[in-house]
mmCIF file of C-alpha atoms and ligand atoms in Angstrom:
data_model
loop_
_atom_site.group_PDB
_atom_site.id
_atom_site.type_symbol
_atom_site.label_atom_id
_atom_site.label_comp_id
_atom_site.label_asym_id
_atom_site.label_seq_id
_atom_site.Cartn_x
_atom_site.Cartn_y
_atom_site.Cartn_z
ATOM 1 C CA UNK A 187 -62.358 -242.704 91.050
ATOM 2 C CA UNK A 188 -61.421 -239.313 93.201
ATOM 3 C CA UNK A 189 -60.808 -236.394 90.976
ATOM 4 C CA UNK A 190 -58.092 -233.734 90.696
ATOM 5 C CA UNK A 191 -57.324 -230.486 89.676
ATOM 6 C CA UNK A 192 -53.270 -230.767 88.136
ATOM 7 C CA UNK A 193 -50.940 -227.624 88.811
ATOM 8 C CA UNK A 194 -47.932 -228.654 86.875
ATOM 9 C CA UNK A 195 -45.142 -227.391 84.592
ATOM 10 C CA UNK A 196 -45.749 -225.812 80.960
ATOM 11 C CA UNK A 197 -44.035 -228.649 79.250
ATOM 12 C CA UNK A 198 -45.343 -231.728 77.564
ATOM 13 C CA UNK A 199 -42.834 -234.323 79.389
ATOM 14 C CA UNK A 200 -44.232 -232.743 82.569
ATOM 15 C CA UNK A 201 -47.863 -232.909 82.232
ATOM 16 C CA UNK A 202 -47.775 -236.106 80.673
ATOM 17 C CA UNK A 203 -46.134 -237.666 83.472
ATOM 18 C CA UNK A 204 -48.041 -235.430 86.270
ATOM 19 C CA UNK A 205 -50.863 -236.923 84.648
ATOM 20 C CA UNK A 206 -49.866 -240.310 84.831
ATOM 21 C CA UNK A 207 -48.635 -240.639 88.564
ATOM 22 C CA UNK A 208 -52.319 -238.946 89.500
ATOM 23 C CA UNK A 209 -53.679 -241.667 87.492
ATOM 24 C CA UNK A 210 -51.343 -244.530 88.723
ATOM 25 C CA UNK A 211 -52.677 -242.842 92.193
ATOM 26 C CA UNK A 212 -56.122 -243.678 91.727
ATOM 27 C CA UNK A 213 -56.977 -239.447 90.441
ATOM 28 C CA UNK A 214 -59.208 -238.707 87.371
ATOM 29 C CA UNK A 215 -57.451 -235.511 86.503
ATOM 30 C CA UNK A 216 -60.486 -233.044 85.504
ATOM 31 C CA UNK A 217 -58.432 -229.948 84.805
ATOM 32 C CA UNK A 218 -54.784 -228.993 84.151
ATOM 33 C CA UNK A 219 -53.170 -225.801 84.917
ATOM 34 C CA UNK A 220 -49.632 -225.456 83.355
ATOM 35 C CA UNK A 221 -47.444 -223.086 84.384
ATOM 36 C CA UNK A 222 -43.900 -222.139 84.111
ATOM 37 C CA UNK A 223 -43.086 -220.923 87.539
ATOM 38 C CA UNK A 224 -44.036 -223.323 90.201
ATOM 39 C CA UNK A 225 -41.473 -222.471 93.340
ATOM 40 C CA UNK A 226 -43.070 -218.598 94.575
ATOM 41 C CA UNK A 227 -42.735 -218.361 97.641
ATOM 42 C CA UNK A 228 -46.628 -217.910 99.646
ATOM 43 C CA UNK A 229 -48.054 -220.955 96.968
ATOM 44 C CA UNK A 230 -46.075 -221.649 94.868
ATOM 45 C CA UNK A 231 -48.192 -220.271 92.114
ATOM 46 C CA UNK A 232 -48.678 -216.684 91.508
ATOM 47 C CA UNK A 233 -51.998 -214.577 93.219
ATOM 48 C CA UNK A 234 -53.670 -214.239 89.929
ATOM 49 C CA UNK A 235 -53.370 -217.899 88.872
ATOM 50 C CA UNK A 236 -54.352 -218.469 92.732
ATOM 51 C CA UNK A 237 -57.571 -216.854 91.943
ATOM 52 C CA UNK A 238 -58.486 -218.423 88.665
ATOM 53 C CA UNK A 239 -57.968 -221.559 91.243
ATOM 54 C CA UNK A 240 -60.424 -220.599 93.591
ATOM 55 C CA UNK A 241 -62.947 -220.456 90.643
ATOM 56 C CA UNK A 242 -62.487 -223.434 89.034
ATOM 57 C CA UNK A 243 -62.201 -225.549 92.917
ATOM 58 C CA UNK A 244 -65.507 -224.189 93.651
ATOM 59 C CA UNK A 245 -66.889 -225.220 90.071
ATOM 60 C CA UNK A 246 -65.310 -228.547 89.639
ATOM 61 C CA UNK A 247 -65.149 -229.672 93.243
ATOM 62 C CA UNK A 248 -62.104 -231.795 92.805
ATOM 63 C CA UNK A 249 -61.156 -234.226 95.775
ATOM 64 C CA UNK A 250 -57.445 -233.276 95.289
ATOM 65 C CA UNK A 251 -55.405 -230.498 93.721
ATOM 66 C CA UNK A 252 -51.906 -231.932 93.100
ATOM 67 C CA UNK A 253 -48.971 -229.678 93.045
ATOM 68 C CA UNK A 254 -45.939 -231.255 90.595
ATOM 69 C CA UNK A 255 -43.648 -229.409 93.036
ATOM 70 C CA UNK A 256 -42.271 -229.786 96.261
ATOM 71 C CA UNK A 257 -44.203 -227.713 98.880
ATOM 72 C CA UNK A 258 -43.332 -226.509 102.362
ATOM 73 C CA UNK A 259 -45.770 -227.338 104.889
ATOM 74 C CA UNK A 260 -46.479 -223.080 104.759
ATOM 75 C CA UNK A 261 -47.148 -223.453 101.438
ATOM 76 C CA UNK A 262 -49.550 -226.202 101.771
ATOM 77 C CA UNK A 263 -50.907 -224.348 104.126
ATOM 78 C CA UNK A 264 -51.425 -221.055 102.475
ATOM 79 C CA UNK A 265 -53.391 -223.041 99.664
ATOM 80 C CA UNK A 266 -55.343 -225.347 102.185
ATOM 81 C CA UNK A 267 -56.557 -222.209 103.551
ATOM 82 C CA UNK A 268 -57.797 -220.616 100.403
ATOM 83 C CA UNK A 269 -58.785 -223.432 98.411
ATOM 84 C CA UNK A 270 -60.352 -225.912 101.030
ATOM 85 C CA UNK A 271 -59.403 -228.789 99.971
ATOM 86 C CA UNK A 272 -56.661 -231.179 100.611
ATOM 87 C CA UNK A 273 -53.401 -230.567 98.471
ATOM 88 C CA UNK A 274 -51.239 -233.405 97.367
ATOM 89 C CA UNK A 275 -47.405 -232.401 96.535
ATOM 90 C CA UNK A 276 -45.473 -234.219 93.865
ATOM 91 C CA UNK A 277 -43.816 -236.206 97.136
ATOM 92 C CA UNK A 278 -47.726 -236.983 98.492
ATOM 93 C CA UNK A 279 -48.823 -237.979 95.501
ATOM 94 C CA UNK A 280 -45.769 -240.324 94.770
ATOM 95 C CA UNK A 281 -45.935 -241.948 98.271
ATOM 96 C CA UNK A 282 -49.777 -242.573 97.917
ATOM 97 C CA UNK A 283 -48.845 -244.711 94.709
ATOM 98 C CA UNK A 284 -46.319 -246.551 96.607
ATOM 99 C CA UNK A 285 -48.652 -246.897 99.110
ATOM 100 C CA UNK A 286 -51.682 -248.576 97.475
ATOM 101 C CA UNK A 287 -49.133 -250.933 95.548
ATOM 102 C CA UNK A 288 -47.152 -252.282 98.486
ATOM 103 C CA UNK A 289 -47.802 -255.666 98.625
ATOM 104 C CA UNK A 290 -45.377 -257.570 101.156
ATOM 105 C CA UNK A 291 -44.320 -257.009 104.538
ATOM 106 C CA UNK A 292 -41.343 -255.761 103.600
ATOM 107 C CA UNK A 293 -42.542 -253.092 101.163
ATOM 108 C CA UNK A 294 -45.330 -251.897 103.784
ATOM 109 C CA UNK A 295 -43.075 -250.810 105.675
ATOM 110 C CA UNK A 296 -40.374 -249.270 103.340
ATOM 111 C CA UNK A 297 -43.248 -247.515 102.423
ATOM 112 C CA UNK A 298 -44.171 -246.050 106.021
ATOM 113 C CA UNK A 299 -40.281 -245.542 106.429
ATOM 114 C CA UNK A 300 -40.756 -243.356 103.470
ATOM 115 C CA UNK A 301 -44.033 -241.526 104.629
ATOM 116 C CA UNK A 302 -42.114 -240.659 107.787
ATOM 117 C CA UNK A 303 -39.009 -238.827 106.445
ATOM 118 C CA UNK A 304 -41.483 -236.962 104.194
ATOM 119 C CA UNK A 305 -43.225 -235.684 107.447
ATOM 120 C CA UNK A 306 -39.963 -235.344 109.143
ATOM 121 C CA UNK A 307 -38.435 -232.994 106.662
ATOM 122 C CA UNK A 308 -41.682 -231.068 107.333
ATOM 123 C CA UNK A 309 -41.621 -231.044 111.157
ATOM 124 C CA UNK A 310 -38.371 -229.762 111.131
ATOM 125 C CA UNK A 311 -39.418 -226.569 109.235
ATOM 126 C CA UNK A 312 -41.857 -226.204 111.565
ATOM 127 C CA UNK A 313 -39.816 -226.717 114.565
ATOM 128 C CA UNK A 314 -37.704 -223.847 112.539
ATOM 129 C CA UNK A 315 -40.423 -221.301 112.360
ATOM 130 C CA UNK A 316 -41.628 -221.570 115.919
ATOM 131 C CA UNK A 317 -38.008 -221.780 117.463
ATOM 132 C CA UNK A 318 -37.336 -218.576 115.549
ATOM 133 C CA UNK A 319 -40.497 -216.730 117.258
ATOM 134 C CA UNK A 320 -41.237 -216.223 113.510
ATOM 135 C CA UNK A 321 -44.756 -217.832 113.370
ATOM 136 C CA UNK A 322 -45.903 -218.916 116.658
ATOM 137 C CA UNK A 323 -48.613 -220.815 116.839
ATOM 138 C CA UNK A 324 -48.016 -222.075 113.662
ATOM 139 C CA UNK A 325 -50.460 -223.892 111.868
ATOM 140 C CA UNK A 326 -52.395 -224.305 115.120
ATOM 141 C CA UNK A 327 -49.079 -225.559 117.096
ATOM 142 C CA UNK A 328 -46.523 -224.263 119.413
ATOM 143 C CA UNK A 329 -43.295 -225.375 119.967
ATOM 144 C CA UNK A 330 -43.561 -227.665 122.454
ATOM 145 C CA UNK A 331 -46.059 -229.359 120.520
ATOM 146 C CA UNK A 332 -43.834 -229.176 117.763
ATOM 147 C CA UNK A 333 -41.333 -231.397 119.572
ATOM 148 C CA UNK A 334 -43.582 -234.013 120.567
ATOM 149 C CA UNK A 335 -44.532 -234.322 117.336
ATOM 150 C CA UNK A 336 -41.062 -233.902 115.984
ATOM 151 C CA UNK A 337 -39.959 -236.711 118.018
ATOM 152 C CA UNK A 338 -42.828 -238.724 118.202
ATOM 153 C CA UNK A 339 -41.603 -239.259 114.096
ATOM 154 C CA UNK A 340 -38.553 -240.143 115.477
ATOM 155 C CA UNK A 341 -39.399 -243.027 117.646
ATOM 156 C CA UNK A 342 -42.230 -244.115 114.727
ATOM 157 C CA UNK A 343 -39.043 -244.416 112.117
ATOM 158 C CA UNK A 344 -37.002 -246.285 114.412
ATOM 159 C CA UNK A 345 -39.530 -248.937 115.493
ATOM 160 C CA UNK A 346 -40.269 -249.407 111.932
ATOM 161 C CA UNK A 347 -36.726 -249.667 111.299
ATOM 162 C CA UNK A 348 -35.990 -252.357 113.455
ATOM 163 C CA UNK A 349 -39.595 -254.016 111.900
ATOM 164 C CA UNK A 350 -37.912 -253.576 108.819
ATOM 165 C CA UNK A 351 -34.689 -255.734 109.823
ATOM 166 C CA UNK A 352 -36.887 -258.635 110.888
ATOM 167 C CA UNK A 353 -38.990 -258.471 107.721
ATOM 168 C CA UNK A 354 -35.804 -258.953 104.869
ATOM 169 C CA UNK A 355 -35.952 -262.678 106.525
ATOM 170 C CA UNK A 356 -39.386 -263.362 105.553
ATOM 171 C CA UNK A 357 -38.711 -262.238 101.833
ATOM 172 C CA UNK A 358 -37.006 -265.593 100.967
ATOM 173 C CA UNK A 359 -40.398 -267.864 102.207
ATOM 174 C CA UNK A 360 -42.241 -265.232 100.345
ATOM 175 C CA UNK A 361 -40.501 -265.822 96.923
ATOM 176 C CA UNK A 362 -41.097 -269.690 97.643
ATOM 177 C CA UNK A 363 -44.542 -269.780 97.787
ATOM 178 C CA UNK A 364 -45.197 -267.821 94.483
ATOM 179 C CA UNK A 365 -42.508 -270.435 92.881
ATOM 180 C CA UNK A 366 -44.688 -273.251 94.277
ATOM 181 C CA UNK A 367 -47.831 -272.081 92.372
ATOM 182 C CA UNK A 368 -45.703 -273.406 89.442
ATOM 183 C CA UNK A 369 -47.005 -270.566 86.549
ATOM 184 C CA UNK A 370 -44.383 -269.147 85.016
ATOM 185 C CA UNK A 371 -44.696 -265.368 86.188
ATOM 186 C CA UNK A 372 -44.296 -262.271 83.173
ATOM 187 C CA UNK A 373 -43.700 -258.841 84.729
ATOM 188 C CA UNK A 374 -44.167 -255.318 82.878
ATOM 189 C CA UNK A 375 -41.502 -252.809 83.871
ATOM 190 C CA UNK A 376 -40.874 -249.019 82.362
ATOM 191 C CA UNK A 377 -41.130 -245.681 83.109
ATOM 192 C CA UNK A 378 -44.857 -243.867 84.020
ATOM 193 C CA UNK A 379 -46.724 -243.288 80.616
ATOM 194 C CA UNK A 380 -44.677 -246.004 78.682
ATOM 195 C CA UNK A 381 -47.972 -247.810 78.042
ATOM 196 C CA UNK A 382 -47.530 -250.352 80.410
ATOM 197 C CA UNK A 383 -51.256 -250.822 81.672
ATOM 198 C CA UNK A 384 -52.499 -250.623 77.687
ATOM 199 C CA UNK A 385 -49.654 -253.403 76.788
ATOM 200 C CA UNK A 386 -50.803 -254.912 80.131
ATOM 201 C CA UNK A 387 -54.547 -255.174 78.926
ATOM 202 C CA UNK A 388 -54.021 -255.842 75.521
ATOM 203 C CA UNK A 389 -51.762 -258.854 76.142
ATOM 204 C CA UNK A 390 -54.856 -259.969 78.646
ATOM 205 C CA UNK A 391 -57.216 -258.770 76.587
ATOM 206 C CA UNK A 392 -59.025 -256.575 78.844
ATOM 207 C CA UNK A 393 -60.310 -253.116 76.798
ATOM 208 C CA UNK A 394 -61.937 -251.464 79.795
ATOM 209 C CA UNK A 395 -58.736 -249.986 81.820
ATOM 210 C CA UNK A 396 -56.674 -247.560 80.049
ATOM 211 C CA UNK A 397 -55.104 -244.366 81.633
ATOM 212 C CA UNK A 398 -58.098 -241.838 80.488
ATOM 213 C CA UNK A 399 -60.580 -244.079 81.948
ATOM 214 C CA UNK A 400 -61.254 -246.183 85.572
ATOM 215 C CA UNK A 401 -57.849 -247.377 86.566
ATOM 216 C CA UNK A 402 -58.438 -250.524 87.416
ATOM 217 C CA UNK A 403 -55.061 -252.073 87.697
ATOM 218 C CA UNK A 404 -54.659 -250.994 91.319
ATOM 219 C CA UNK A 405 -57.305 -254.165 92.545
ATOM 220 C CA UNK A 406 -55.949 -256.035 89.736
ATOM 221 C CA UNK A 407 -52.249 -255.859 88.853
ATOM 222 C CA UNK A 408 -51.828 -259.686 88.708
ATOM 223 C CA UNK A 409 -54.112 -261.258 85.577
ATOM 224 C CA UNK A 410 -53.585 -264.700 83.883
ATOM 225 C CA UNK A 411 -52.628 -264.741 80.022
ATOM 226 C CA UNK A 412 -52.509 -267.743 77.765
ATOM 227 C CA UNK A 413 -49.402 -267.862 75.234
ATOM 228 C CA UNK A 414 -49.018 -271.121 73.056
ATOM 229 C CA UNK A 415 -51.686 -272.346 75.344
ATOM 230 C CA UNK A 416 -49.359 -272.627 78.403
ATOM 231 C CA UNK A 417 -50.747 -270.257 81.339
ATOM 232 C CA UNK A 418 -49.018 -267.215 82.500
ATOM 233 C CA UNK A 419 -49.288 -264.586 85.428
ATOM 234 C CA UNK A 420 -48.873 -261.392 84.184
ATOM 235 C CA UNK A 421 -48.114 -258.054 86.248
ATOM 236 C CA UNK A 422 -48.164 -254.972 85.634
ATOM 237 C CA UNK A 423 -45.479 -253.078 88.112
ATOM 238 C CA UNK A 424 -45.390 -249.689 89.352
ATOM 239 C CA UNK A 425 -43.972 -247.041 86.864
ATOM 240 C CA UNK A 426 -40.199 -245.568 87.356
ATOM 241 C CA UNK A 427 -40.485 -241.703 87.949
ATOM 242 C CA UNK A 428 -38.004 -238.805 87.284
ATOM 243 C CA UNK A 429 -36.970 -237.216 89.780
ATOM 244 C CA UNK A 430 -37.270 -239.554 92.502
ATOM 245 C CA UNK A 431 -35.705 -238.294 95.659
ATOM 246 C CA UNK A 432 -33.160 -239.733 97.276
ATOM 247 C CA UNK A 433 -34.851 -240.797 100.005
ATOM 248 C CA UNK A 434 -37.780 -242.809 98.204
ATOM 249 C CA UNK A 435 -35.445 -245.174 96.417
ATOM 250 C CA UNK A 436 -36.018 -248.027 98.620
ATOM 251 C CA UNK A 437 -39.825 -247.389 98.633
ATOM 252 C CA UNK A 438 -39.866 -247.522 95.326
ATOM 253 C CA UNK A 439 -37.654 -250.462 94.738
ATOM 254 C CA UNK A 440 -39.635 -252.782 97.169
ATOM 255 C CA UNK A 441 -42.480 -251.963 95.346
ATOM 256 C CA UNK A 442 -40.727 -254.048 92.470
ATOM 257 C CA UNK A 443 -40.356 -256.588 94.097
ATOM 258 C CA UNK A 444 -42.652 -258.754 91.839
ATOM 259 C CA UNK A 445 -39.531 -258.863 89.418
ATOM 260 C CA UNK A 446 -37.300 -260.262 91.470
ATOM 261 C CA UNK A 447 -38.717 -263.774 90.480
ATOM 262 C CA UNK A 448 -40.379 -263.180 87.227
ATOM 263 C CA UNK A 449 -39.461 -265.304 84.972
ATOM 264 C CA UNK A 450 -39.808 -262.826 82.049
ATOM 265 C CA UNK A 451 -39.154 -259.227 81.986
ATOM 266 C CA UNK A 452 -40.754 -256.798 79.035
ATOM 267 C CA UNK A 453 -39.263 -253.793 79.578
ATOM 268 C CA UNK A 454 -41.641 -251.430 77.924
ATOM 269 C CA UNK A 455 -39.465 -248.281 76.261
ATOM 270 C CA UNK A 456 -41.846 -245.324 74.993
ATOM 271 C CA UNK A 457 -39.669 -245.235 71.487
ATOM 272 C CA UNK A 458 -41.738 -242.070 71.007
ATOM 273 C CA UNK A 459 -39.511 -239.948 73.678
ATOM 274 C CA UNK A 460 -36.796 -237.980 72.465
ATOM 275 C CA UNK A 461 -33.146 -239.598 71.695
ATOM 276 C CA UNK A 462 -31.382 -238.102 75.170
ATOM 277 C CA UNK A 463 -34.625 -238.852 77.105
ATOM 278 C CA UNK A 464 -34.638 -242.413 75.845
ATOM 279 C CA UNK A 465 -31.145 -243.001 76.600
ATOM 280 C CA UNK A 466 -31.312 -241.360 79.789
ATOM 281 C CA UNK A 467 -34.560 -243.324 81.074
ATOM 282 C CA UNK A 468 -33.266 -246.868 79.695
ATOM 283 C CA UNK A 469 -29.906 -246.410 81.477
ATOM 284 C CA UNK A 470 -31.535 -245.283 84.954
ATOM 285 C CA UNK A 471 -33.822 -248.282 84.551
ATOM 286 C CA UNK A 472 -31.381 -250.995 83.801
ATOM 287 C CA UNK A 473 -29.136 -249.631 86.764
ATOM 288 C CA UNK A 474 -32.325 -250.072 89.110
ATOM 289 C CA UNK A 475 -32.863 -253.670 88.088
ATOM 290 C CA UNK A 476 -29.443 -254.827 88.440
ATOM 291 C CA UNK A 477 -29.331 -253.623 91.508
ATOM 292 C CA UNK A 478 -32.627 -255.486 92.271
ATOM 293 C CA UNK A 479 -30.767 -258.603 91.270
ATOM 294 C CA UNK A 480 -32.708 -259.374 87.201
ATOM 295 C CA UNK A 481 -30.027 -260.686 85.376
ATOM 296 C CA UNK A 482 -30.228 -260.028 81.953
ATOM 297 C CA UNK A 483 -31.401 -263.036 79.926
ATOM 298 C CA UNK A 484 -34.591 -262.512 81.934
ATOM 299 C CA UNK A 485 -35.711 -259.339 80.148
ATOM 300 C CA UNK A 486 -37.111 -258.721 76.523
ATOM 301 C CA UNK A 487 -37.391 -254.885 75.414
ATOM 302 C CA UNK A 488 -41.010 -253.924 73.701
ATOM 303 C CA UNK A 489 -40.766 -250.512 72.048
ATOM 304 C CA UNK A 490 -43.834 -249.537 72.550
ATOM 305 C CA UNK A 491 -46.200 -246.647 70.498
ATOM 306 C CA UNK A 492 -44.573 -247.534 66.993
ATOM 307 C CA UNK A 493 -47.623 -246.330 65.699
ATOM 308 C CA UNK A 494 -46.055 -242.328 65.874
ATOM 309 C CA UNK A 495 -42.657 -243.421 64.512
ATOM 310 C CA UNK A 496 -41.242 -244.233 60.934
ATOM 311 C CA UNK A 497 -39.470 -247.871 60.711
ATOM 312 C CA UNK A 498 -36.280 -245.872 60.282
ATOM 313 C CA UNK A 499 -36.245 -243.898 62.802
ATOM 314 C CA UNK A 500 -37.250 -246.776 65.672
ATOM 315 C CA UNK A 501 -33.839 -248.740 64.345
ATOM 316 C CA UNK A 502 -31.748 -245.710 64.850
ATOM 317 C CA UNK A 503 -33.875 -246.208 68.412
ATOM 318 C CA UNK A 504 -32.646 -249.869 69.053
ATOM 319 C CA UNK A 505 -28.648 -249.088 68.022
ATOM 320 C CA UNK A 506 -28.410 -246.577 69.787
ATOM 321 C CA UNK A 507 -29.983 -248.611 73.110
ATOM 322 C CA UNK A 508 -27.111 -251.475 71.968
ATOM 323 C CA UNK A 509 -30.643 -253.836 71.235
ATOM 324 C CA UNK A 510 -29.840 -254.550 68.285
ATOM 325 C CA UNK A 511 -27.288 -257.290 69.023
ATOM 326 C CA UNK A 512 -29.552 -258.894 71.797
ATOM 327 C CA UNK A 513 -32.223 -260.228 69.295
ATOM 328 C CA UNK A 514 -34.276 -259.543 72.475
ATOM 329 C CA UNK A 515 -36.373 -256.118 71.230
ATOM 330 C CA UNK A 516 -39.418 -255.923 69.743
ATOM 331 C CA UNK A 517 -41.477 -252.560 68.476
ATOM 332 C CA UNK A 518 -44.809 -252.716 69.075
ATOM 333 C CA UNK A 519 -48.030 -250.686 69.605
ATOM 334 C CA UNK A 520 -50.175 -251.434 72.559
ATOM 335 C CA UNK A 521 -52.665 -249.130 71.097
ATOM 336 C CA UNK A 522 -53.660 -250.788 68.191
ATOM 337 C CA UNK A 523 -52.061 -254.431 69.082
ATOM 338 C CA UNK A 524 -49.669 -254.695 65.886
ATOM 339 C CA UNK A 525 -47.295 -257.154 66.449
ATOM 340 C CA UNK A 526 -48.222 -258.284 69.680
ATOM 341 C CA UNK A 527 -48.279 -261.725 68.547
ATOM 342 C CA UNK A 528 -44.441 -261.051 67.663
ATOM 343 C CA UNK A 529 -44.124 -260.170 71.562
ATOM 344 C CA UNK A 530 -45.648 -263.540 72.396
ATOM 345 C CA UNK A 531 -43.846 -265.813 70.512
ATOM 346 C CA UNK A 532 -40.463 -263.846 71.354
ATOM 347 C CA UNK A 533 -41.312 -264.662 75.202
ATOM 348 C CA UNK A 534 -42.142 -268.220 74.218
ATOM 349 C CA UNK A 535 -39.078 -268.466 72.782
ATOM 350 C CA UNK A 536 -37.316 -266.961 75.960
ATOM 351 C CA UNK A 537 -39.273 -269.250 78.141
ATOM 352 C CA UNK A 538 -38.094 -272.483 76.070
ATOM 353 C CA UNK A 539 -34.672 -271.390 75.955
ATOM 354 C CA UNK A 540 -34.638 -270.820 79.616
ATOM 355 C CA UNK A 541 -36.360 -274.521 80.387
ATOM 356 C CA UNK A 542 -33.457 -276.397 77.875
ATOM 357 C CA UNK A 543 -30.834 -274.279 80.334
ATOM 358 C CA UNK A 544 -32.412 -275.279 82.793
ATOM 359 C CA UNK A 545 -32.402 -279.484 82.234
ATOM 360 C CA UNK A 546 -28.655 -278.968 80.856
ATOM 361 C CA UNK A 547 -27.938 -277.573 84.177
ATOM 362 C CA UNK A 548 -29.628 -280.438 86.003
ATOM 363 C CA UNK A 549 -28.033 -282.999 83.738
ATOM 364 C CA UNK A 550 -24.758 -281.208 84.363
ATOM 365 C CA UNK A 551 -25.574 -281.491 87.944
ATOM 366 C CA UNK A 552 -26.075 -285.059 88.036
ATOM 367 C CA UNK A 553 -22.856 -286.230 86.277
ATOM 368 C CA UNK A 554 -20.984 -284.223 89.101
ATOM 369 C CA UNK A 555 -22.639 -286.041 92.026
ATOM 370 C CA UNK A 556 -22.588 -289.076 90.042
HETATM 371 N N1 GDP B 766 -50.126 -243.611 70.511
HETATM 372 C C1 GDP B 766 -49.651 -244.757 71.064
HETATM 373 N N2 GDP B 766 -50.005 -244.102 72.433
HETATM 374 C C2 GDP B 766 -49.850 -245.415 73.230
HETATM 375 C C3 GDP B 766 -49.644 -246.642 73.338
HETATM 376 N N3 GDP B 766 -49.060 -247.387 74.255
HETATM 377 C C4 GDP B 766 -50.016 -246.436 75.277
HETATM 378 N N4 GDP B 766 -50.142 -245.042 74.852
HETATM 379 C C5 GDP B 766 -50.663 -244.073 75.500
HETATM 380 O O1 GDP B 766 -49.741 -243.656 76.433
HETATM 381 C C6 GDP B 766 -50.091 -243.273 77.764
HETATM 382 C C7 GDP B 766 -49.455 -243.949 78.136
HETATM 383 O O2 GDP B 766 -49.911 -245.078 79.018
HETATM 384 P P1 GDP B 766 -50.478 -246.330 80.011
HETATM 385 O O3 GDP B 766 -50.816 -247.395 79.094
HETATM 386 O O4 GDP B 766 -51.234 -245.417 80.874
HETATM 387 O O5 GDP B 766 -48.775 -246.320 80.300
HETATM 388 P P2 GDP B 766 -48.424 -246.405 82.079
HETATM 389 O O6 GDP B 766 -47.822 -245.531 82.896
HETATM 390 O O7 GDP B 766 -46.912 -247.358 81.477
HETATM 391 O O8 GDP B 766 -49.161 -247.613 82.401
HETATM 392 C C8 GDP B 766 -52.273 -243.507 77.595
HETATM 393 O O9 GDP B 766 -52.097 -242.362 77.191
HETATM 394 C C9 GDP B 766 -52.065 -244.738 75.879
HETATM 395 O O10 GDP B 766 -53.212 -244.183 75.826
HETATM 396 C C10 GDP B 766 -49.680 -246.840 71.474
HETATM 397 O O11 GDP B 766 -48.990 -247.913 71.304
HETATM 398 N N5 GDP B 766 -49.543 -245.888 70.418
HETATM 399 MG MG1 MG B 767 -50.120 -247.511 84.434
#
């Protein structure tokens, strides 16, 4: 696993999420620098912090430095010149996660398109700087080369777009292939750090991979699990990310394709989140799933990290999310394993319900034809 020094905001939510993103991209965070401001003109950070960082980088020799904000190319260049390390800003990091997790042809193209958009927005700054004569030969390239570079990106975007139009048609075939394997599919969805991977490991009896240790879900995001002696496939998906830039939304959604053909989707909710945060994340999650065409009758809700709260608090939050009536929620602790059995029972009940609903529909269909 590669290592990273993380520079992020000095706020608990930001730190947890940034670490979760590093983890999902396959970087082990060896040191975290917390800052109130990350938008200073030259380096993002102050000169003093840069000195501290330079020393740390020399000592810890991380593979990359993750900067949990958006960096301009000039800032990225300035940082890399001092630190002699690859600098990944927040968007580059997210794109790495999507790239490693995109499996279908369509998803790979969507991610490619987002990467080109990222490059494009940076090429624009380079063009602007060199045409203003402000930084001629900026980062070793002159205006002519920048123009060539810019046009090349434009051309590549066009190619990817036209490939995407064709790939959309293949998706249907892919989906049918999955169904034919005969397994019921369970998918885990939810925000980064909600505990999806921990729950995935708990349910499949895997104890090795957890966020603080080596990250293994990158290669093994789907495993077999037996519930009530019936085999299922369960898969861990890319987590929702707060403040996801608009141009990445299609790429993100395309990595969630598994959810479209899953029989059961477990929405993993961090019940320890503050009320407002909880509500906001839940709404955004439900909106995206509905846009993907995931119906509510396939969803169940796992309120995770119940070990951190009192029962009264959990009930209050369940109420606030209007889940009480659904009878499809359960509070669990992926960490202690509490209520995992009941979660499996809930899955079994829903599947049985789906089966009987399907057979009713079939009978009805036969009658109609007859
Ligand atoms: N207290 C507590 N912590 C948990 C629980 N489940 C996960 N965590 C912690 O939450 C963090 C994020 O978990 P992870 O499974 O990587 O989240 P993911 O991003 O959704 O895959 C890790 O530090 C876990 O140890 C739980 O039930 N209780
Ligand atoms: Mg995870």
